[in-house]
JSON list of C-alpha atoms in Angstrom, two decimals:
[
{"chain": "S", "resi": 1, "resn": "MET", "atom": "CA", "xyz": [8.58, 131.12, -19.16]},
{"chain": "S", "resi": 2, "resn": "LEU", "atom": "CA", "xyz": [11.52, 129.91, -17.09]},
{"chain": "S", "resi": 3, "resn": "SER", "atom": "CA", "xyz": [11.51, 131.84, -13.83]},
{"chain": "S", "resi": 4, "resn": "LYS", "atom": "CA", "xyz": [14.17, 134.47, -13.23]},
{"chain": "S", "resi": 5, "resn": "GLN", "atom": "CA", "xyz": [14.35, 133.70, -9.53]},
{"chain": "S", "resi": 6, "resn": "TYR", "atom": "CA", "xyz": [14.88, 129.99, -10.20]},
{"chain": "S", "resi": 7, "resn": "VAL", "atom": "CA", "xyz": [17.61, 130.64, -12.79]},
{"chain": "S", "resi": 8, "resn": "VAL", "atom": "CA", "xyz": [19.45, 133.17, -10.65]},
{"chain": "S", "resi": 9, "resn": "GLU", "atom": "CA", "xyz": [19.30, 131.04, -7.50]},
{"chain": "S", "resi": 10, "resn": "LYS", "atom": "CA", "xyz": [20.49, 127.90, -9.28]},
{"chain": "S", "resi": 11, "resn": "LEU", "atom": "CA", "xyz": [23.36, 129.66, -11.06]},
{"chain": "S", "resi": 12, "resn": "HIS", "atom": "CA", "xyz": [24.34, 131.50, -7.91]},
{"chain": "S", "resi": 13, "resn": "GLN", "atom": "CA", "xyz": [24.36, 128.28, -5.89]},
{"chain": "S", "resi": 14, "resn": "LYS", "atom": "CA", "xyz": [26.32, 126.43, -8.58]},
{"chain": "S", "resi": 15, "resn": "LEU", "atom": "CA", "xyz": [29.00, 129.10, -8.81]},
{"chain": "S", "resi": 16, "resn": "ASN", "atom": "CA", "xyz": [29.14, 129.72, -5.05]},
{"chain": "S", "resi": 17, "resn": "GLU", "atom": "CA", "xyz": [29.73, 126.05, -4.32]},
{"chain": "S", "resi": 18, "resn": "MET", "atom": "CA", "xyz": [32.54, 125.90, -6.85]},
{"chain": "S", "resi": 19, "resn": "PRO", "atom": "CA", "xyz": [36.10, 126.43, -5.64]},
{"chain": "S", "resi": 20, "resn": "THR", "atom": "CA", "xyz": [37.28, 129.78, -6.96]},
{"chain": "S", "resi": 21, "resn": "PRO", "atom": "CA", "xyz": [39.96, 128.47, -9.37]},
{"chain": "S", "resi": 22, "resn": "TYR", "atom": "CA", "xyz": [37.32, 126.36, -11.11]},
{"chain": "S", "resi": 23, "resn": "LYS", "atom": "CA", "xyz": [34.90, 129.20, -11.76]},
{"chain": "S", "resi": 24, "resn": "HIS", "atom": "CA", "xyz": [36.84, 130.52, -14.73]},
{"chain": "S", "resi": 25, "resn": "ALA", "atom": "CA", "xyz": [37.36, 127.04, -16.11]},
{"chain": "S", "resi": 26, "resn": "TYR", "atom": "CA", "xyz": [33.61, 126.42, -15.83]},
{"chain": "S", "resi": 27, "resn": "LEU", "atom": "CA", "xyz": [32.79, 129.66, -17.64]},
{"chain": "S", "resi": 28, "resn": "ARG", "atom": "CA", "xyz": [35.43, 129.03, -20.30]},
{"chain": "S", "resi": 29, "resn": "LYS", "atom": "CA", "xyz": [33.94, 125.61, -20.96]},
{"chain": "S", "resi": 30, "resn": "PHE", "atom": "CA", "xyz": [30.81, 127.33, -22.22]},
{"chain": "S", "resi": 31, "resn": "GLY", "atom": "CA", "xyz": [32.78, 129.69, -24.42]},
{"chain": "S", "resi": 32, "resn": "PHE", "atom": "CA", "xyz": [33.15, 132.87, -22.40]},
{"chain": "S", "resi": 33, "resn": "GLU", "atom": "CA", "xyz": [36.13, 134.85, -23.61]},
{"chain": "S", "resi": 34, "resn": "PHE", "atom": "CA", "xyz": [38.55, 136.30, -21.11]},
{"chain": "S", "resi": 35, "resn": "ASP", "atom": "CA", "xyz": [41.36, 138.78, -21.59]},
{"chain": "S", "resi": 36, "resn": "THR", "atom": "CA", "xyz": [43.63, 136.76, -19.38]},
{"chain": "S", "resi": 37, "resn": "ASP", "atom": "CA", "xyz": [44.73, 133.30, -20.36]},
{"chain": "S", "resi": 38, "resn": "VAL", "atom": "CA", "xyz": [44.19, 131.45, -17.09]},
{"chain": "S", "resi": 39, "resn": "PRO", "atom": "CA", "xyz": [46.76, 128.64, -17.47]},
{"chain": "S", "resi": 40, "resn": "SER", "atom": "CA", "xyz": [49.54, 131.09, -18.36]},
{"chain": "S", "resi": 41, "resn": "ALA", "atom": "CA", "xyz": [48.38, 133.44, -15.61]},
{"chain": "S", "resi": 42, "resn": "VAL", "atom": "CA", "xyz": [48.72, 130.63, -13.09]},
{"chain": "S", "resi": 43, "resn": "LYS", "atom": "CA", "xyz": [52.22, 129.88, -14.35]},
{"chain": "S", "resi": 44, "resn": "ASN", "atom": "CA", "xyz": [53.13, 133.56, -14.11]},
{"chain": "S", "resi": 45, "resn": "ILE", "atom": "CA", "xyz": [51.86, 133.73, -10.55]},
{"chain": "S", "resi": 46, "resn": "MET", "atom": "CA", "xyz": [53.92, 130.72, -9.54]},
{"chain": "S", "resi": 47, "resn": "LYS", "atom": "CA", "xyz": [56.96, 132.12, -11.35]},
{"chain": "S", "resi": 48, "resn": "LEU", "atom": "CA", "xyz": [56.49, 135.44, -9.61]},
{"chain": "S", "resi": 49, "resn": "TYR", "atom": "CA", "xyz": [56.43, 133.83, -6.17]},
{"chain": "S", "resi": 50, "resn": "ASP", "atom": "CA", "xyz": [59.28, 131.43, -6.97]},
{"chain": "S", "resi": 51, "resn": "SER", "atom": "CA", "xyz": [61.46, 134.29, -8.11]},
{"chain": "S", "resi": 52, "resn": "THR", "atom": "CA", "xyz": [60.80, 136.44, -5.06]},
{"chain": "S", "resi": 53, "resn": "TRP", "atom": "CA", "xyz": [60.98, 133.61, -2.50]},
{"chain": "S", "resi": 54, "resn": "GLY", "atom": "CA", "xyz": [63.91, 134.10, -0.11]},
{"chain": "S", "resi": 55, "resn": "THR", "atom": "CA", "xyz": [65.20, 137.18, -1.93]},
{"chain": "S", "resi": 56, "resn": "GLY", "atom": "CA", "xyz": [63.84, 139.65, 0.55]},
{"chain": "S", "resi": 57, "resn": "GLY", "atom": "CA", "xyz": [61.28, 140.73, -2.02]},
{"chain": "S", "resi": 58, "resn": "SER", "atom": "CA", "xyz": [58.60, 138.65, -0.42]},
{"chain": "S", "resi": 59, "resn": "THR", "atom": "CA", "xyz": [57.86, 137.21, 3.00]},
{"chain": "S", "resi": 60, "resn": "ASN", "atom": "CA", "xyz": [55.91, 134.15, 4.05]},
{"chain": "S", "resi": 61, "resn": "GLU", "atom": "CA", "xyz": [53.18, 136.46, 5.20]},
{"chain": "S", "resi": 62, "resn": "ASP", "atom": "CA", "xyz": [53.09, 138.14, 1.78]},
{"chain": "S", "resi": 63, "resn": "ILE", "atom": "CA", "xyz": [52.79, 134.76, 0.11]},
{"chain": "S", "resi": 64, "resn": "ARG", "atom": "CA", "xyz": [50.05, 133.58, 2.44]},
{"chain": "S", "resi": 65, "resn": "PHE", "atom": "CA", "xyz": [48.19, 136.82, 1.88]},
{"chain": "S", "resi": 66, "resn": "GLY", "atom": "CA", "xyz": [48.75, 136.55, -1.85]},
{"chain": "S", "resi": 67, "resn": "GLN", "atom": "CA", "xyz": [47.40, 133.00, -1.89]},
{"chain": "S", "resi": 68, "resn": "ALA", "atom": "CA", "xyz": [44.36, 134.03, 0.14]},
{"chain": "S", "resi": 69, "resn": "TYR", "atom": "CA", "xyz": [43.83, 136.96, -2.20]},
{"chain": "S", "resi": 70, "resn": "LYS", "atom": "CA", "xyz": [44.02, 134.66, -5.20]},
{"chain": "S", "resi": 71, "resn": "GLU", "atom": "CA", "xyz": [41.52, 132.26, -3.70]},
{"chain": "S", "resi": 72, "resn": "ALA", "atom": "CA", "xyz": [39.16, 135.02, -2.68]},
{"chain": "S", "resi": 73, "resn": "HIS", "atom": "CA", "xyz": [39.22, 136.93, -5.92]},
{"chain": "S", "resi": 74, "resn": "GLY", "atom": "CA", "xyz": [39.95, 134.38, -8.62]},
{"chain": "S", "resi": 75, "resn": "ILE", "atom": "CA", "xyz": [43.13, 133.39, -10.33]},
{"chain": "S", "resi": 76, "resn": "GLY", "atom": "CA", "xyz": [44.89, 135.76, -12.66]},
{"chain": "S", "resi": 77, "resn": "LEU", "atom": "CA", "xyz": [48.13, 137.65, -12.81]},
{"chain": "S", "resi": 78, "resn": "GLN", "atom": "CA", "xyz": [46.23, 140.94, -12.97]},
{"chain": "S", "resi": 79, "resn": "ALA", "atom": "CA", "xyz": [44.72, 140.21, -9.56]},
{"chain": "S", "resi": 80, "resn": "VAL", "atom": "CA", "xyz": [48.13, 139.48, -8.05]},
{"chain": "S", "resi": 81, "resn": "MET", "atom": "CA", "xyz": [49.64, 142.55, -9.66]},
{"chain": "S", "resi": 82, "resn": "ARG", "atom": "CA", "xyz": [46.75, 144.60, -8.29]},
{"chain": "S", "resi": 83, "resn": "PHE", "atom": "CA", "xyz": [47.39, 143.12, -4.86]},
{"chain": "S", "resi": 84, "resn": "GLN", "atom": "CA", "xyz": [51.05, 144.09, -5.14]},
{"chain": "S", "resi": 85, "resn": "SER", "atom": "CA", "xyz": [50.33, 147.62, -6.33]},
{"chain": "S", "resi": 86, "resn": "ASP", "atom": "CA", "xyz": [47.72, 148.01, -3.59]},
{"chain": "S", "resi": 87, "resn": "GLY", "atom": "CA", "xyz": [50.52, 147.25, -1.16]},
{"chain": "B", "resi": 1, "resn": "MET", "atom": "CA", "xyz": [-2.98, 122.03, -16.12]},
{"chain": "B", "resi": 2, "resn": "ALA", "atom": "CA", "xyz": [0.19, 123.88, -17.04]},
{"chain": "B", "resi": 3, "resn": "THR", "atom": "CA", "xyz": [-0.12, 126.47, -19.81]},
{"chain": "B", "resi": 4, "resn": "GLU", "atom": "CA", "xyz": [1.38, 125.29, -23.07]},
{"chain": "B", "resi": 5, "resn": "LYS", "atom": "CA", "xyz": [2.74, 127.39, -25.89]},
{"chain": "B", "resi": 6, "resn": "LYS", "atom": "CA", "xyz": [3.08, 126.33, -29.52]},
{"chain": "B", "resi": 7, "resn": "ILE", "atom": "CA", "xyz": [5.99, 127.83, -31.41]},
{"chain": "B", "resi": 8, "resn": "CYS", "atom": "CA", "xyz": [6.39, 127.23, -35.14]},
{"chain": "B", "resi": 9, "resn": "GLY", "atom": "CA", "xyz": [9.20, 128.20, -37.46]},
{"chain": "B", "resi": 10, "resn": "TYR", "atom": "CA", "xyz": [10.99, 127.71, -40.75]},
{"chain": "B", "resi": 11, "resn": "HIS", "atom": "CA", "xyz": [14.31, 126.00, -41.39]},
{"chain": "B", "resi": 12, "resn": "GLY", "atom": "CA", "xyz": [16.13, 126.60, -44.68]},
{"chain": "B", "resi": 13, "resn": "THR", "atom": "CA", "xyz": [18.47, 123.98, -46.08]},
{"chain": "B", "resi": 14, "resn": "ASP", "atom": "CA", "xyz": [19.56, 122.26, -49.27]},
{"chain": "B", "resi": 15, "resn": "LYS", "atom": "CA", "xyz": [16.99, 119.85, -50.80]},
{"chain": "B", "resi": 16, "resn": "GLU", "atom": "CA", "xyz": [19.31, 116.88, -50.31]},
{"chain": "B", "resi": 17, "resn": "TYR", "atom": "CA", "xyz": [19.38, 117.45, -46.54]},
{"chain": "B", "resi": 18, "resn": "GLY", "atom": "CA", "xyz": [15.78, 118.63, -46.44]},
{"chain": "B", "resi": 19, "resn": "ASP", "atom": "CA", "xyz": [14.51, 115.36, -47.90]},
{"chain": "B", "resi": 20, "resn": "ALA", "atom": "CA", "xyz": [16.53, 113.37, -45.36]},
{"chain": "B", "resi": 21, "resn": "ILE", "atom": "CA", "xyz": [15.24, 115.53, -42.52]},
{"chain": "B", "resi": 22, "resn": "PHE", "atom": "CA", "xyz": [11.65, 115.08, -43.66]},
{"chain": "B", "resi": 23, "resn": "GLN", "atom": "CA", "xyz": [12.06, 111.29, -43.88]},
{"chain": "B", "resi": 24, "resn": "THR", "atom": "CA", "xyz": [13.93, 110.78, -40.62]},
{"chain": "B", "resi": 25, "resn": "LYS", "atom": "CA", "xyz": [12.36, 113.73, -38.71]},
{"chain": "B", "resi": 26, "resn": "ILE", "atom": "CA", "xyz": [15.86, 114.41, -37.43]},
{"chain": "B", "resi": 27, "resn": "PHE", "atom": "CA", "xyz": [17.46, 117.84, -37.73]},
{"chain": "B", "resi": 28, "resn": "LEU", "atom": "CA", "xyz": [21.17, 117.89, -36.99]},
{"chain": "B", "resi": 29, "resn": "PRO", "atom": "CA", "xyz": [21.84, 120.51, -34.31]},
{"chain": "B", "resi": 30, "resn": "SER", "atom": "CA", "xyz": [24.14, 123.37, -35.19]},
{"chain": "B", "resi": 31, "resn": "GLN", "atom": "CA", "xyz": [27.47, 122.88, -33.38]},
{"chain": "B", "resi": 32, "resn": "SER", "atom": "CA", "xyz": [29.07, 126.24, -34.11]},
{"chain": "B", "resi": 33, "resn": "ASP", "atom": "CA", "xyz": [30.50, 128.32, -31.26]},
{"chain": "B", "resi": 34, "resn": "ALA", "atom": "CA", "xyz": [29.11, 131.41, -32.94]},
{"chain": "B", "resi": 35, "resn": "GLU", "atom": "CA", "xyz": [25.41, 130.57, -32.60]},
{"chain": "B", "resi": 36, "resn": "TRP", "atom": "CA", "xyz": [23.78, 133.23, -30.45]},
{"chain": "B", "resi": 37, "resn": "LEU", "atom": "CA", "xyz": [21.23, 130.89, -28.91]},
{"chain": "B", "resi": 38, "resn": "GLY", "atom": "CA", "xyz": [23.74, 128.09, -28.41]},
{"chain": "B", "resi": 39, "resn": "LYS", "atom": "CA", "xyz": [23.99, 124.67, -29.99]},
{"chain": "B", "resi": 40, "resn": "GLY", "atom": "CA", "xyz": [20.69, 123.27, -31.24]},
{"chain": "B", "resi": 41, "resn": "VAL", "atom": "CA", "xyz": [18.26, 123.24, -34.15]},
{"chain": "B", "resi": 42, "resn": "TYR", "atom": "CA", "xyz": [17.49, 126.71, -35.54]},
{"chain": "B", "resi": 43, "resn": "PHE", "atom": "CA", "xyz": [14.29, 128.09, -37.01]},
{"chain": "B", "resi": 44, "resn": "TYR", "atom": "CA", "xyz": [13.20, 131.51, -38.21]},
{"chain": "B", "resi": 45, "resn": "ILE", "atom": "CA", "xyz": [9.73, 132.66, -37.25]},
{"chain": "B", "resi": 46, "resn": "LYS", "atom": "CA", "xyz": [9.18, 134.09, -40.74]},
{"chain": "B", "resi": 47, "resn": "SER", "atom": "CA", "xyz": [9.47, 131.95, -43.88]},
{"chain": "B", "resi": 48, "resn": "ASP", "atom": "CA", "xyz": [10.97, 134.91, -45.77]},
{"chain": "B", "resi": 49, "resn": "ASP", "atom": "CA", "xyz": [13.94, 134.87, -43.39]},
{"chain": "B", "resi": 50, "resn": "ALA", "atom": "CA", "xyz": [14.48, 131.15, -44.05]},
{"chain": "B", "resi": 51, "resn": "ALA", "atom": "CA", "xyz": [14.36, 131.84, -47.80]},
{"chain": "B", "resi": 52, "resn": "GLU", "atom": "CA", "xyz": [16.86, 134.66, -47.37]},
{"chain": "B", "resi": 53, "resn": "TRP", "atom": "CA", "xyz": [19.12, 132.30, -45.40]},
{"chain": "B", "resi": 54, "resn": "CYS", "atom": "CA", "xyz": [19.05, 129.77, -48.30]},
{"chain": "B", "resi": 55, "resn": "LYS", "atom": "CA", "xyz": [19.87, 132.55, -50.77]},
{"chain": "B", "resi": 56, "resn": "LYS", "atom": "CA", "xyz": [22.79, 133.71, -48.67]},
{"chain": "B", "resi": 57, "resn": "ARG", "atom": "CA", "xyz": [24.14, 130.15, -48.47]},
{"chain": "B", "resi": 58, "resn": "ASN", "atom": "CA", "xyz": [23.84, 129.75, -52.27]},
{"chain": "B", "resi": 59, "resn": "TYR", "atom": "CA", "xyz": [21.97, 126.45, -52.06]},
{"chain": "B", "resi": 60, "resn": "ASP", "atom": "CA", "xyz": [21.47, 124.97, -55.54]},
{"chain": "B", "resi": 61, "resn": "ASN", "atom": "CA", "xyz": [18.14, 123.44, -54.56]},
{"chain": "B", "resi": 62, "resn": "PRO", "atom": "CA", "xyz": [16.87, 125.26, -51.50]},
{"chain": "B", "resi": 63, "resn": "MET", "atom": "CA", "xyz": [14.19, 123.70, -49.36]},
{"chain": "B", "resi": 64, "resn": "ILE", "atom": "CA", "xyz": [12.27, 125.16, -46.45]},
{"chain": "B", "resi": 65, "resn": "LEU", "atom": "CA", "xyz": [10.81, 122.98, -43.74]},
{"chain": "B", "resi": 66, "resn": "ARG", "atom": "CA", "xyz": [8.27, 124.06, -41.18]},
{"chain": "B", "resi": 67, "resn": "ALA", "atom": "CA", "xyz": [8.10, 122.51, -37.72]},
{"chain": "B", "resi": 68, "resn": "CYS", "atom": "CA", "xyz": [6.52, 123.28, -34.37]},
{"chain": "B", "resi": 69, "resn": "VAL", "atom": "CA", "xyz": [7.40, 122.69, -30.76]},
{"chain": "B", "resi": 70, "resn": "ILE", "atom": "CA", "xyz": [5.00, 122.68, -27.84]},
{"chain": "B", "resi": 71, "resn": "VAL", "atom": "CA", "xyz": [6.45, 123.89, -24.58]},
{"chain": "B", "resi": 72, "resn": "LYS", "atom": "CA", "xyz": [5.24, 124.22, -21.03]},
{"chain": "B", "resi": 73, "resn": "GLU", "atom": "CA", "xyz": [5.76, 127.41, -19.07]},
{"chain": "B", "resi": 74, "resn": "ASP", "atom": "CA", "xyz": [9.17, 126.45, -17.65]},
{"chain": "B", "resi": 75, "resn": "GLU", "atom": "CA", "xyz": [10.49, 124.92, -20.86]},
{"chain": "B", "resi": 76, "resn": "TYR", "atom": "CA", "xyz": [11.28, 128.07, -22.82]},
{"chain": "B", "resi": 77, "resn": "LEU", "atom": "CA", "xyz": [12.92, 131.43, -22.50]},
{"chain": "B", "resi": 78, "resn": "ASP", "atom": "CA", "xyz": [12.13, 134.42, -24.69]},
{"chain": "B", "resi": 79, "resn": "TYR", "atom": "CA", "xyz": [14.95, 136.98, -24.80]},
{"chain": "B", "resi": 80, "resn": "ASP", "atom": "CA", "xyz": [12.60, 139.57, -26.31]},
{"chain": "B", "resi": 81, "resn": "THR", "atom": "CA", "xyz": [10.14, 139.86, -23.44]},
{"chain": "B", "resi": 82, "resn": "GLU", "atom": "CA", "xyz": [10.78, 142.16, -20.48]},
{"chain": "B", "resi": 83, "resn": "ASP", "atom": "CA", "xyz": [10.88, 139.10, -18.18]},
{"chain": "B", "resi": 84, "resn": "GLY", "atom": "CA", "xyz": [13.35, 137.39, -20.51]},
{"chain": "B", "resi": 85, "resn": "LYS", "atom": "CA", "xyz": [15.60, 140.44, -20.70]},
{"chain": "B", "resi": 86, "resn": "GLY", "atom": "CA", "xyz": [15.51, 140.73, -16.91]},
{"chain": "B", "resi": 87, "resn": "LEU", "atom": "CA", "xyz": [16.42, 137.07, -16.51]},
{"chain": "B", "resi": 88, "resn": "ILE", "atom": "CA", "xyz": [19.39, 137.36, -18.89]},
{"chain": "B", "resi": 89, "resn": "ARG", "atom": "CA", "xyz": [20.60, 140.55, -17.19]},
{"chain": "B", "resi": 90, "resn": "SER", "atom": "CA", "xyz": [20.44, 138.84, -13.79]},
{"chain": "B", "resi": 91, "resn": "ALA", "atom": "CA", "xyz": [22.22, 135.72, -15.07]},
{"chain": "B", "resi": 92, "resn": "MET", "atom": "CA", "xyz": [24.95, 137.96, -16.49]},
{"chain": "B", "resi": 93, "resn": "GLU", "atom": "CA", "xyz": [25.32, 139.65, -13.10]},
{"chain": "B", "resi": 94, "resn": "VAL", "atom": "CA", "xyz": [25.75, 136.27, -11.36]},
{"chain": "B", "resi": 95, "resn": "ILE", "atom": "CA", "xyz": [28.37, 135.23, -13.94]},
{"chain": "B", "resi": 96, "resn": "THR", "atom": "CA", "xyz": [30.18, 138.57, -13.68]},
{"chain": "B", "resi": 97, "resn": "HIS", "atom": "CA", "xyz": [30.26, 138.33, -9.89]},
{"chain": "B", "resi": 98, "resn": "ALA", "atom": "CA", "xyz": [31.77, 134.83, -10.12]},
{"chain": "B", "resi": 99, "resn": "SER", "atom": "CA", "xyz": [34.50, 136.01, -12.45]},
{"chain": "B", "resi": 100, "resn": "LYS", "atom": "CA", "xyz": [35.65, 139.00, -10.42]},
{"chain": "B", "resi": 101, "resn": "TYR", "atom": "CA", "xyz": [38.78, 140.78, -11.75]},
{"chain": "B", "resi": 102, "resn": "THR", "atom": "CA", "xyz": [38.50, 139.15, -15.13]},
{"chain": "B", "resi": 103, "resn": "LYS", "atom": "CA", "xyz": [37.10, 140.96, -18.15]},
{"chain": "B", "resi": 104, "resn": "PHE", "atom": "CA", "xyz": [34.91, 139.21, -20.67]},
{"chain": "B", "resi": 105, "resn": "GLY", "atom": "CA", "xyz": [37.09, 140.03, -23.63]},
{"chain": "B", "resi": 106, "resn": "GLU", "atom": "CA", "xyz": [37.27, 143.30, -25.49]},
{"chain": "B", "resi": 107, "resn": "ASN", "atom": "CA", "xyz": [37.81, 142.38, -29.11]},
{"chain": "B", "resi": 108, "resn": "ASN", "atom": "CA", "xyz": [34.66, 141.12, -30.82]},
{"chain": "B", "resi": 109, "resn": "ALA", "atom": "CA", "xyz": [33.85, 138.95, -27.83]},
{"chain": "B", "resi": 110, "resn": "ALA", "atom": "CA", "xyz": [30.15, 139.89, -27.85]},
{"chain": "B", "resi": 111, "resn": "ALA", "atom": "CA", "xyz": [29.07, 137.08, -30.19]},
{"chain": "B", "resi": 112, "resn": "LYS", "atom": "CA", "xyz": [31.01, 134.43, -28.27]},
{"chain": "B", "resi": 113, "resn": "ASN", "atom": "CA", "xyz": [29.72, 135.66, -24.92]},
{"chain": "B", "resi": 114, "resn": "GLN", "atom": "CA", "xyz": [26.18, 135.64, -26.34]},
{"chain": "B", "resi": 115, "resn": "HIS", "atom": "CA", "xyz": [26.70, 132.00, -27.33]},
{"chain": "B", "resi": 116, "resn": "ALA", "atom": "CA", "xyz": [28.21, 131.20, -23.92]},
{"chain": "B", "resi": 117, "resn": "ILE", "atom": "CA", "xyz": [25.21, 132.60, -22.00]},
{"chain": "B", "resi": 118, "resn": "ALA", "atom": "CA", "xyz": [22.94, 130.29, -24.00]},
{"chain": "B", "resi": 119, "resn": "MET", "atom": "CA", "xyz": [25.26, 127.33, -23.40]},
{"chain": "B", "resi": 120, "resn": "VAL", "atom": "CA", "xyz": [25.16, 127.91, -19.63]},
{"chain": "B", "resi": 121, "resn": "LEU", "atom": "CA", "xyz": [21.35, 127.93, -19.77]},
{"chain": "B", "resi": 122, "resn": "TRP", "atom": "CA", "xyz": [21.19, 124.73, -21.88]},
{"chain": "B", "resi": 123, "resn": "ALA", "atom": "CA", "xyz": [23.62, 122.95, -19.54]},
{"chain": "B", "resi": 124, "resn": "GLU", "atom": "CA", "xyz": [22.17, 123.99, -16.20]},
{"chain": "B", "resi": 125, "resn": "PHE", "atom": "CA", "xyz": [18.46, 123.86, -17.02]},
{"chain": "B", "resi": 126, "resn": "PRO", "atom": "CA", "xyz": [17.69, 120.48, -18.61]},
{"chain": "B", "resi": 127, "resn": "GLU", "atom": "CA", "xyz": [13.98, 121.30, -18.64]},
{"chain": "B", "resi": 128, "resn": "LEU", "atom": "CA", "xyz": [14.66, 124.07, -21.15]},
{"chain": "B", "resi": 129, "resn": "LYS", "atom": "CA", "xyz": [13.60, 123.08, -24.67]},
{"chain": "B", "resi": 130, "resn": "VAL", "atom": "CA", "xyz": [13.51, 126.36, -26.56]},
{"chain": "B", "resi": 131, "resn": "LEU", "atom": "CA", "xyz": [15.35, 129.69, -26.55]},
{"chain": "B", "resi": 132, "resn": "LEU", "atom": "CA", "xyz": [13.79, 132.51, -28.58]},
{"chain": "B", "resi": 133, "resn": "GLY", "atom": "CA", "xyz": [15.24, 135.84, -29.57]},
{"chain": "B", "resi": 134, "resn": "THR", "atom": "CA", "xyz": [15.41, 138.55, -32.20]},
{"chain": "B", "resi": 135, "resn": "PHE", "atom": "CA", "xyz": [18.85, 139.29, -33.58]},
{"chain": "B", "resi": 136, "resn": "PRO", "atom": "CA", "xyz": [20.37, 141.60, -36.21]},
{"chain": "B", "resi": 137, "resn": "THR", "atom": "CA", "xyz": [20.65, 140.19, -39.70]},
{"chain": "B", "resi": 138, "resn": "GLN", "atom": "CA", "xyz": [24.02, 141.74, -40.40]},
{"chain": "B", "resi": 139, "resn": "ALA", "atom": "CA", "xyz": [27.17, 143.09, -38.76]},
{"chain": "B", "resi": 140, "resn": "HIS", "atom": "CA", "xyz": [27.50, 146.80, -38.07]},
{"chain": "B", "resi": 141, "resn": "PRO", "atom": "CA", "xyz": [29.67, 148.61, -40.66]},
{"chain": "B", "resi": 142, "resn": "PHE", "atom": "CA", "xyz": [31.23, 150.39, -37.65]},
{"chain": "B", "resi": 143, "resn": "PRO", "atom": "CA", "xyz": [30.33, 150.56, -33.95]},
{"chain": "B", "resi": 144, "resn": "VAL", "atom": "CA", "xyz": [27.54, 152.97, -32.93]},
{"chain": "B", "resi": 145, "resn": "ILE", "atom": "CA", "xyz": [25.31, 153.23, -29.86]},
{"chain": "B", "resi": 146, "resn": "LYS", "atom": "CA", "xyz": [21.86, 153.08, -31.49]},
{"chain": "B", "resi": 147, "resn": "ASP", "atom": "CA", "xyz": [21.41, 149.74, -33.21]},
{"chain": "B", "resi": 148, "resn": "VAL", "atom": "CA", "xyz": [19.63, 150.40, -36.52]},
{"chain": "B", "resi": 149, "resn": "ARG", "atom": "CA", "xyz": [20.24, 147.02, -38.12]},
{"chain": "B", "resi": 150, "resn": "PRO", "atom": "CA", "xyz": [17.30, 145.00, -39.47]},
{"chain": "B", "resi": 151, "resn": "LEU", "atom": "CA", "xyz": [16.19, 142.30, -37.05]},
{"chain": "B", "resi": 152, "resn": "ARG", "atom": "CA", "xyz": [14.78, 138.82, -37.45]},
{"chain": "B", "resi": 153, "resn": "PRO", "atom": "CA", "xyz": [13.11, 136.62, -34.84]},
{"chain": "B", "resi": 154, "resn": "GLU", "atom": "CA", "xyz": [14.40, 133.08, -34.46]},
{"chain": "B", "resi": 155, "resn": "PHE", "atom": "CA", "xyz": [14.41, 130.22, -32.01]},
{"chain": "B", "resi": 156, "resn": "CYS", "atom": "CA", "xyz": [16.64, 127.31, -31.12]},
{"chain": "B", "resi": 157, "resn": "VAL", "atom": "CA", "xyz": [15.33, 123.90, -30.05]},
{"chain": "B", "resi": 158, "resn": "ARG", "atom": "CA", "xyz": [17.48, 121.66, -27.87]},
{"chain": "B", "resi": 159, "resn": "ASP", "atom": "CA", "xyz": [17.04, 118.68, -30.23]},
{"chain": "B", "resi": 160, "resn": "SER", "atom": "CA", "xyz": [14.77, 117.16, -32.85]},
{"chain": "B", "resi": 161, "resn": "SER", "atom": "CA", "xyz": [12.86, 114.97, -30.44]},
{"chain": "B", "resi": 162, "resn": "TYR", "atom": "CA", "xyz": [10.77, 117.97, -29.37]},
{"chain": "B", "resi": 163, "resn": "LEU", "atom": "CA", "xyz": [9.69, 118.89, -32.90]},
{"chain": "B", "resi": 164, "resn": "ARG", "atom": "CA", "xyz": [6.21, 118.16, -34.24]},
{"chain": "B", "resi": 165, "resn": "GLU", "atom": "CA", "xyz": [4.26, 118.73, -37.45]},
{"chain": "B", "resi": 166, "resn": "ILE", "atom": "CA", "xyz": [7.35, 118.68, -39.66]},
{"chain": "B", "resi": 167, "resn": "GLU", "atom": "CA", "xyz": [6.40, 119.56, -43.22]},
{"chain": "B", "resi": 168, "resn": "ILE", "atom": "CA", "xyz": [7.96, 120.75, -46.45]},
{"chain": "B", "resi": 169, "resn": "CYS", "atom": "CA", "xyz": [6.84, 124.24, -47.50]}
]
């Protein structure tokens, strides 16, 4: 039977090499269902940052940190909201 | 020499399609997003299950075909074995890790996720010819922890080119 080690290593390598924003798209392609609609989540994230830019509600550092957070943990409004609530 | 395994099963269909399959030796793969072993050609291990399938589909002239596939060690995956279960669990962990902070759906997503796991395996492991597994024959009337539904073993073949000994039952 197909070896577990081979399957895990190949999948791990494939997903690790993939830029974070593409991981969800890759998984969606195969039919995985997510609670968050990624395209609308991306729009919401951009809207969120656009609306807070220059209003005192957000600083460049916040935005840079937010972007890094997004890249590190995957795209999704929930992640950004969690980042905000985490302070 | 690599160990080979012969897997045979039964495919229920309408006679019109069954005759064409027998003549051409080509089974059209199922393309539904709800197939638990992904897109491919489906067989039941037991002929009674294929007959039951025909009955459920109300075929006017049901026909059951039998076919076999011969696979090498790395060309199949059996969800029912301990090794197979371990492999699927580990693959799910890799996928979950990659999709951090995103849930895999909460409303009846189980069937679609089941299909998606198989589709990842078919796409990433071209050597894979057959996926085997035992699945419930019906939906639960309401959710419970202990699954008491009747089960039936089945398998999915990547495509017709791997099938041998096709015969009408």
